[in-house]
Short mmCIF file of C-alpha atoms in Angstrom, two decimals:
data_model
loop_
_atom_site.label_atom_id
_atom_site.label_comp_id
_atom_site.label_asym_id
_atom_site.label_seq_id
_atom_site.Cartn_x
_atom_site.Cartn_y
_atom_site.Cartn_z
CA MET I 1 -1.12 -2.31 19.98
CA THR I 2 -1.98 1.12 18.08
CA VAL I 3 0.91 3.00 15.97
CA SER I 4 0.33 5.65 18.40
CA GLU I 5 0.82 3.55 21.51
CA LEU I 6 4.12 2.31 19.72
CA LYS I 7 5.25 5.94 19.02
CA ASN I 8 4.78 6.57 22.92
CA LYS I 9 6.93 3.71 23.75
CA ILE I 10 9.86 4.52 21.90
CA LYS I 11 9.34 8.05 22.83
CA SER I 12 9.70 6.55 26.55
CA GLY I 13 12.79 4.58 25.74
CA ASP I 14 11.61 1.17 26.93
CA VAL I 15 11.07 -0.78 23.87
CA GLY I 16 11.73 -4.45 25.75
CA GLY I 17 9.18 -6.74 24.83
CA ALA I 18 7.78 -8.97 21.78
CA TYR I 19 6.45 -7.39 18.92
CA VAL I 20 4.70 -8.62 15.53
CA PHE I 21 5.25 -5.83 12.99
CA SER I 22 2.32 -6.71 10.19
CA GLY I 23 -0.07 -5.46 7.60
CA GLU I 24 0.45 -4.01 4.36
CA GLU I 25 2.34 -0.61 4.86
CA ASP I 26 5.91 -1.70 4.48
CA TYR I 27 7.24 1.49 4.70
CA LEU I 28 6.18 1.98 8.16
CA LYS I 29 7.22 -1.25 9.54
CA LYS I 30 10.53 -0.55 8.32
CA HIS I 31 10.48 3.08 9.73
CA TYR I 32 9.75 1.66 13.26
CA LEU I 33 12.38 -1.15 13.29
CA SER I 34 14.59 1.19 12.50
CA GLU I 35 13.63 3.59 15.41
CA PHE I 36 14.06 0.26 17.56
CA ALA I 37 17.43 -0.46 16.65
CA SER I 38 18.45 3.43 17.38
CA VAL I 39 17.33 2.69 20.62
CA CYS I 40 18.88 -0.74 20.93
CA CYS I 41 21.86 -0.42 19.41
CA PRO I 42 22.99 3.59 19.55
CA ASP I 43 26.86 2.27 18.97
CA GLU I 44 27.12 0.78 15.78
CA ALA I 45 30.22 -0.53 16.84
CA PHE I 46 28.35 -2.75 18.87
CA GLY I 47 25.81 -3.53 16.47
CA LEU I 48 27.04 -7.41 15.77
CA PHE I 49 26.21 -7.85 19.48
CA ASN I 50 23.13 -5.77 20.20
CA ARG I 51 21.09 -6.81 16.74
CA VAL I 52 20.36 -9.95 15.45
CA ILE I 53 18.85 -10.95 12.22
CA PHE I 54 16.77 -13.68 11.41
CA ASP I 55 15.51 -14.35 8.11
CA GLY I 56 13.10 -16.46 6.11
CA ALA I 57 9.69 -17.99 6.75
CA ASP I 58 11.16 -21.58 8.73
CA ILE I 59 14.06 -20.91 11.38
CA ASP I 60 15.12 -22.88 14.08
CA MET I 61 13.30 -21.64 17.28
CA ALA I 62 16.17 -22.78 19.59
CA GLU I 63 18.19 -20.31 17.86
CA ILE I 64 16.21 -17.30 18.88
CA ALA I 65 16.26 -18.70 22.63
CA GLU I 66 19.33 -19.15 22.63
CA ALA I 67 20.02 -15.40 21.37
CA ILE I 68 17.72 -14.22 24.09
CA LYS I 69 19.85 -15.35 26.77
CA SER I 70 22.77 -13.54 25.91
CA PRO I 71 22.49 -9.56 27.17
CA PRO I 72 23.46 -6.81 25.50
CA MET I 73 26.93 -4.79 25.11
CA MET I 74 27.33 -1.40 26.21
CA SER I 75 23.30 -1.15 25.39
CA ASP I 76 20.26 -1.18 27.77
CA PHE I 77 18.53 -3.44 24.81
CA LYS I 78 19.22 -5.93 22.57
CA LEU I 79 17.34 -6.63 19.33
CA ILE I 80 16.54 -9.88 17.56
CA GLU I 81 14.66 -9.66 14.43
CA TRP I 82 12.72 -12.44 12.54
CA LYS I 83 12.07 -11.09 8.88
CA TYR I 84 9.31 -12.66 7.03
CA PRO I 85 8.09 -15.68 8.97
CA ASP I 86 5.28 -17.55 7.98
CA LEU I 87 3.20 -17.57 10.93
CA GLU I 88 -0.21 -18.66 8.77
CA HIS I 89 1.37 -21.84 8.11
CA MET I 90 3.32 -22.69 11.24
CA LYS I 91 3.27 -25.91 12.68
CA GLU I 92 0.70 -25.81 16.03
CA SER I 93 3.95 -27.01 18.18
CA ASP I 94 6.36 -24.22 16.33
CA LYS I 95 3.35 -21.74 17.21
CA LYS I 96 3.08 -22.86 21.12
CA LEU I 97 6.87 -22.70 21.21
CA LEU I 98 6.96 -19.11 20.08
CA GLU I 99 4.53 -17.96 22.24
CA GLU I 100 6.39 -19.57 25.11
CA ILE I 101 9.55 -17.76 23.93
CA ALA I 102 7.64 -14.28 23.71
CA LEU I 103 6.17 -15.12 27.17
CA SER I 104 9.52 -15.67 28.59
CA LEU I 105 11.10 -12.20 28.01
CA LYS I 106 9.50 -10.88 31.42
CA ASP I 107 12.65 -12.39 32.59
CA TYR I 108 14.45 -10.57 30.02
CA PRO I 109 13.54 -7.20 30.37
CA TYR I 110 16.23 -5.98 28.05
CA ILE I 111 15.29 -7.92 25.06
CA THR I 112 13.29 -6.68 22.06
CA LEU I 113 11.91 -9.28 19.91
CA VAL I 114 10.55 -8.08 16.44
CA LEU I 115 8.56 -10.44 14.12
CA PHE I 116 8.68 -8.29 11.13
CA ALA I 117 5.73 -10.47 9.02
CA ASP I 118 4.69 -9.72 5.47
CA ILE I 119 0.63 -10.16 4.36
CA ASP I 120 1.33 -13.61 3.04
CA GLY I 121 3.01 -14.81 6.05
CA PHE I 122 0.36 -13.14 8.58
CA ASN I 123 -2.89 -11.66 8.07
CA PRO I 124 -3.66 -9.36 10.74
CA GLY I 125 -7.21 -8.62 9.89
CA THR I 126 -8.27 -4.68 10.48
CA GLN I 127 -7.63 -2.92 13.81
CA LYS I 128 -11.51 -3.37 14.51
CA ARG I 129 -11.95 -6.83 13.71
CA PRO I 130 -8.41 -8.85 14.02
CA SER I 131 -8.11 -12.24 12.66
CA LYS I 132 -8.22 -15.54 14.92
CA LEU I 133 -4.33 -15.32 14.64
CA ALA I 134 -4.22 -12.18 15.48
CA SER I 135 -6.18 -12.37 18.51
CA ARG I 136 -4.27 -15.49 19.63
CA LEU I 137 -0.77 -14.07 19.32
CA ALA I 138 -1.97 -10.59 21.11
CA LYS I 139 -1.74 -12.41 24.22
CA SER I 140 1.96 -12.99 24.08
CA PHE I 141 3.09 -10.21 21.65
CA ASN I 142 2.16 -6.57 20.84
CA VAL I 143 0.40 -6.83 17.71
CA ILE I 144 0.77 -4.06 15.17
CA ASN I 145 -1.09 -3.89 12.32
CA PHE I 146 0.31 -1.24 9.77
CA GLU I 147 -2.61 -0.73 7.32
CA LYS I 148 -2.55 1.27 4.32
CA SER I 149 -2.81 5.04 5.22
CA THR I 150 -5.96 7.06 4.03
CA ASP I 151 -5.68 9.96 1.22
CA ALA I 152 -5.92 12.49 4.29
CA GLN I 153 -2.73 10.87 6.26
CA LEU I 154 -0.93 10.36 3.01
CA ILE I 155 -1.26 13.96 2.20
CA GLY I 156 -0.30 15.14 5.92
CA TRP I 157 2.76 12.81 5.71
CA LEU I 158 3.65 14.27 2.22
CA ARG I 159 3.41 17.92 3.30
CA ARG I 160 5.77 17.29 5.95
CA HIS I 161 8.65 15.67 3.42
CA PHE I 162 7.81 18.84 0.99
CA ASP I 163 7.79 20.76 4.09
CA ALA I 164 11.47 19.29 5.13
CA GLU I 165 12.73 19.78 1.65
CA LYS I 166 11.49 23.34 1.53
CA ILE I 167 9.16 22.88 -1.61
CA ALA I 168 5.68 24.55 -1.28
CA VAL I 169 2.85 22.53 -2.58
CA ASP I 170 -0.78 22.38 -2.21
CA ASN I 171 -3.42 19.77 -1.18
CA LYS I 172 -4.64 19.80 -4.90
CA THR I 173 -1.06 18.86 -6.35
CA LEU I 174 -0.53 16.22 -3.34
CA SER I 175 -3.91 14.22 -4.36
CA ALA I 176 -2.67 14.48 -7.81
CA LEU I 177 0.60 12.79 -6.64
CA ILE I 178 -1.17 10.06 -5.11
CA PHE I 179 -3.54 9.62 -7.88
CA ARG I 180 -0.63 9.35 -10.39
CA SER I 181 1.96 7.51 -8.17
CA GLY I 182 -0.01 5.30 -5.88
CA HIS I 183 -0.70 5.02 -2.31
CA SER I 184 2.54 3.24 -1.40
CA MET I 185 4.83 5.20 1.54
CA GLU I 186 7.62 3.87 0.08
CA ILE I 187 7.10 4.56 -3.93
CA LEU I 188 5.36 7.87 -2.61
CA SER I 189 8.90 8.86 -0.50
CA ASN I 190 11.03 8.28 -3.81
CA GLU I 191 8.64 10.30 -5.89
CA VAL I 192 9.30 13.27 -3.39
CA LYS I 193 12.87 12.79 -3.70
CA LYS I 194 12.39 13.05 -7.28
CA LEU I 195 10.22 15.74 -7.40
CA SER I 196 12.42 18.15 -5.07
CA ALA I 197 15.60 16.95 -6.69
CA TYR I 198 13.63 18.48 -9.94
CA ALA I 199 12.39 21.63 -8.20
CA LYS I 200 15.86 22.59 -6.93
CA ALA I 201 17.82 21.92 -10.37
CA ASN I 202 15.32 24.22 -11.96
CA THR I 203 14.86 26.84 -9.41
CA ILE I 204 11.44 26.33 -8.81
CA GLY I 205 9.97 27.03 -5.47
CA ALA I 206 6.43 25.23 -5.63
CA ILE I 207 5.39 21.89 -6.89
CA THR I 208 2.24 21.73 -9.10
CA GLU I 209 0.28 19.15 -11.28
CA LYS I 210 2.46 20.22 -13.97
CA GLU I 211 5.76 18.89 -12.40
CA VAL I 212 3.74 15.90 -10.75
CA ASP I 213 2.46 14.79 -14.54
CA PHE I 214 5.87 15.78 -16.02
CA VAL I 215 8.21 13.93 -13.31
CA ALA I 216 6.29 11.45 -11.03
CA SER I 217 6.07 8.13 -12.51
CA ALA I 218 2.42 6.28 -12.82
CA THR I 219 2.86 3.20 -10.66
CA LEU I 220 0.53 0.28 -11.30
CA GLU I 221 -1.29 -0.29 -8.19
CA CYS I 222 -3.42 -3.22 -9.78
CA ASP I 223 -3.20 -4.61 -13.59
CA ALA I 224 -5.89 -2.24 -14.27
CA PHE I 225 -4.25 1.06 -14.09
CA ALA I 226 -3.15 1.22 -18.02
CA LEU I 227 -6.50 -0.12 -19.39
CA SER I 228 -8.53 2.32 -17.02
CA GLY I 229 -6.15 5.01 -18.15
CA ALA I 230 -6.91 4.35 -21.63
CA ILE I 231 -10.75 4.65 -21.19
CA THR I 232 -10.34 7.80 -19.49
CA ASP I 233 -8.08 9.25 -21.94
CA LYS I 234 -10.67 7.60 -24.99
CA ASN I 235 -7.81 6.03 -26.53
CA ARG I 236 -8.60 3.18 -28.18
CA GLU I 237 -4.56 2.20 -29.29
CA LYS I 238 -3.64 2.67 -25.47
CA ALA I 239 -6.70 0.32 -24.86
CA PHE I 240 -5.23 -2.25 -26.82
CA VAL I 241 -1.58 -1.85 -25.68
CA ALA I 242 -2.75 -2.41 -22.21
CA LEU I 243 -5.38 -5.41 -23.36
CA ARG I 244 -2.39 -7.07 -24.92
CA ASP I 245 -0.12 -6.58 -21.81
CA MET I 246 -2.37 -8.06 -19.42
CA MET I 247 -2.90 -10.80 -21.69
CA MET I 248 0.53 -11.80 -21.88
CA ARG I 249 0.68 -11.72 -18.28
CA ARG I 250 -2.28 -14.37 -18.28
CA ILE I 251 -4.66 -11.81 -16.45
CA GLU I 252 -8.05 -13.42 -16.49
CA PRO I 253 -10.63 -12.04 -19.08
CA SER I 254 -13.21 -11.92 -16.00
CA ALA I 255 -10.86 -9.70 -14.48
CA VAL I 256 -10.34 -7.49 -17.20
CA LEU I 257 -13.97 -7.04 -17.80
CA ALA I 258 -14.35 -6.24 -14.04
CA THR I 259 -12.21 -3.21 -14.86
CA LEU I 260 -13.94 -2.28 -17.81
CA SER I 261 -17.14 -2.02 -16.07
CA ARG I 262 -15.58 -0.28 -13.32
CA SER I 263 -14.13 2.31 -15.06
CA PHE I 264 -17.32 2.97 -17.28
CA GLY I 265 -19.42 2.84 -14.42
CA GLU I 266 -17.41 5.80 -12.52
CA LEU I 267 -17.43 7.68 -15.82
CA VAL I 268 -21.44 7.13 -16.72
CA THR I 269 -21.95 8.12 -12.85
CA VAL I 270 -19.89 11.58 -13.40
CA ALA I 271 -21.92 12.02 -16.69
CA LEU I 272 -25.33 11.19 -15.04
CA LEU I 273 -24.03 14.19 -12.27
CA LEU I 274 -23.17 16.46 -14.42
CA ASP I 275 -26.17 16.28 -16.63
CA GLU I 276 -28.19 17.02 -13.29
CA GLY I 277 -26.32 20.31 -13.18
CA MET I 278 -23.84 19.46 -10.50
CA ASP I 279 -20.26 21.04 -10.72
CA ALA I 280 -17.09 19.66 -9.49
CA LYS I 281 -17.60 20.34 -6.16
CA ASP I 282 -21.08 18.88 -5.69
CA ILE I 283 -19.80 15.70 -7.61
CA GLU I 284 -16.64 15.71 -4.84
CA ASN I 285 -18.97 15.82 -1.92
CA ALA I 286 -21.10 13.19 -3.60
CA LEU I 287 -18.97 10.72 -4.43
CA GLY I 288 -16.27 10.90 -1.72
CA TRP I 289 -13.19 11.03 -4.54
CA ASN I 290 -10.25 13.22 -4.44
CA GLN I 291 -9.98 16.40 -6.29
CA TYR I 292 -7.96 15.23 -8.88
CA LYS I 293 -9.75 11.88 -9.88
CA ILE I 294 -12.83 14.04 -10.15
CA LYS I 295 -11.20 16.54 -12.59
CA ILE I 296 -9.98 13.65 -14.55
CA CYS I 297 -13.53 11.93 -14.67
CA ILE I 298 -15.47 14.97 -15.62
CA ASN I 299 -12.90 15.84 -18.36
CA SER I 300 -13.32 12.28 -19.62
CA ALA I 301 -17.10 12.08 -19.48
CA LYS I 302 -17.43 15.38 -21.43
CA LYS I 303 -15.22 14.15 -23.91
CA TRP I 304 -17.14 11.02 -24.23
CA GLY I 305 -20.65 12.04 -23.47
CA LEU I 306 -23.31 10.63 -21.76
CA ALA I 307 -25.16 8.73 -24.58
CA LYS I 308 -21.90 6.99 -25.62
CA LEU I 309 -21.02 5.95 -21.97
CA SER I 310 -24.41 4.79 -21.43
CA LEU I 311 -24.30 2.69 -24.64
CA ALA I 312 -20.83 0.89 -23.33
CA THR I 313 -22.41 0.44 -20.07
CA ALA I 314 -25.20 -1.50 -20.93
CA ARG I 315 -22.93 -3.92 -23.29
CA LEU I 316 -20.48 -4.64 -20.09
CA ARG I 317 -23.49 -5.94 -18.10
CA GLU I 318 -24.69 -8.16 -21.39
CA LEU I 319 -21.01 -9.29 -21.69
CA ASP I 320 -20.64 -10.07 -17.95
CA ALA I 321 -24.34 -11.98 -18.09
CA GLU I 322 -23.08 -13.92 -21.22
CA SER I 323 -19.69 -14.82 -19.32
CA LYS I 324 -21.62 -15.96 -16.26
CA SER I 325 -24.41 -18.12 -18.47
CA GLY I 326 -21.57 -19.85 -20.62
CA GLY I 327 -21.60 -17.47 -23.79
CA ILE I 328 -19.07 -16.00 -25.75
CA SER I 329 -16.29 -14.86 -23.36
CA GLY I 330 -12.25 -14.56 -23.78
CA TYR I 331 -10.11 -11.80 -25.02
CA LYS I 332 -11.78 -11.94 -28.58
CA THR I 333 -15.08 -10.67 -27.13
CA LEU I 334 -12.80 -7.86 -24.92
CA GLU I 335 -11.20 -7.03 -28.07
CA MET I 336 -14.43 -6.41 -30.06
CA PHE I 337 -15.70 -4.53 -27.10
CA ILE I 338 -12.98 -1.95 -27.64
CA CYS I 339 -12.87 -1.97 -31.28
CA GLN I 340 -17.06 -0.82 -31.30
CA TYR I 341 -17.16 1.19 -27.91
CA ILE I 342 -13.21 3.31 -27.77
#
């Protein structure tokens, strides 16, 4: 089942059946679970009877089966949730029992059963290439994969949120917000609230990149974010701080080397395109990156210069080859690289 089909089902008011909410985007999973709750439990006074919640990787299936048998009270539907099941490592006998429970709901059209799975407990694959388990469960469940949104989807979603707050914002600023705070809709939702509150408190009618840089939090979408930022800023002190932090959290040196290679690789690519006479728009079209990232990389590439970026990139290739052939590797080598090239 697609997200669009799920929306239409909720609009129709007929939400009975068995569902698996899966994928990386927890914000959307929580949103649609809340939509189900609104349909199934319109009167909160009867929530105790019409919304049953199970939590944990392993529960007694008999309890779900028992909850299904009792009809809703003063409502057309009853919502049964199982939060964070470990479907990947579930015993085969329990999988079969769960499938039987889902198929039995044809006899209980008033029941809405939702399995709220995280990525560790269930890997759905993708919409085009579902996993083997997802294909199996789709025979008895409506499996919805809430994949990470694209930048274009997030920009449209963020704009609607700012419009609701009556705060003006352009696409360039929204791209900057995504670049700074990451792609998690939960985090971005909180950043919208922060920025909107700041704008209203300071009687600002429109949010710009200036407010994003000042108010929004820089989120570590990966351990490499701080180190990449230090390279972009050409700041040796920041690079050492980031490296020390990664070392304290026992990040593998090979992962740090990969981050350095990727960051310098992006900058040398931009520097080469600039050297060929391309402007920001040409580079954006050629690489497909968002405007804010292009702007940052162009400024950084000019600060570094093509010659220095090429030397650093060549040295990183040597370090990668040495590490794979049993040569010198580890954090000492990375520290020496930072000393020599940043």
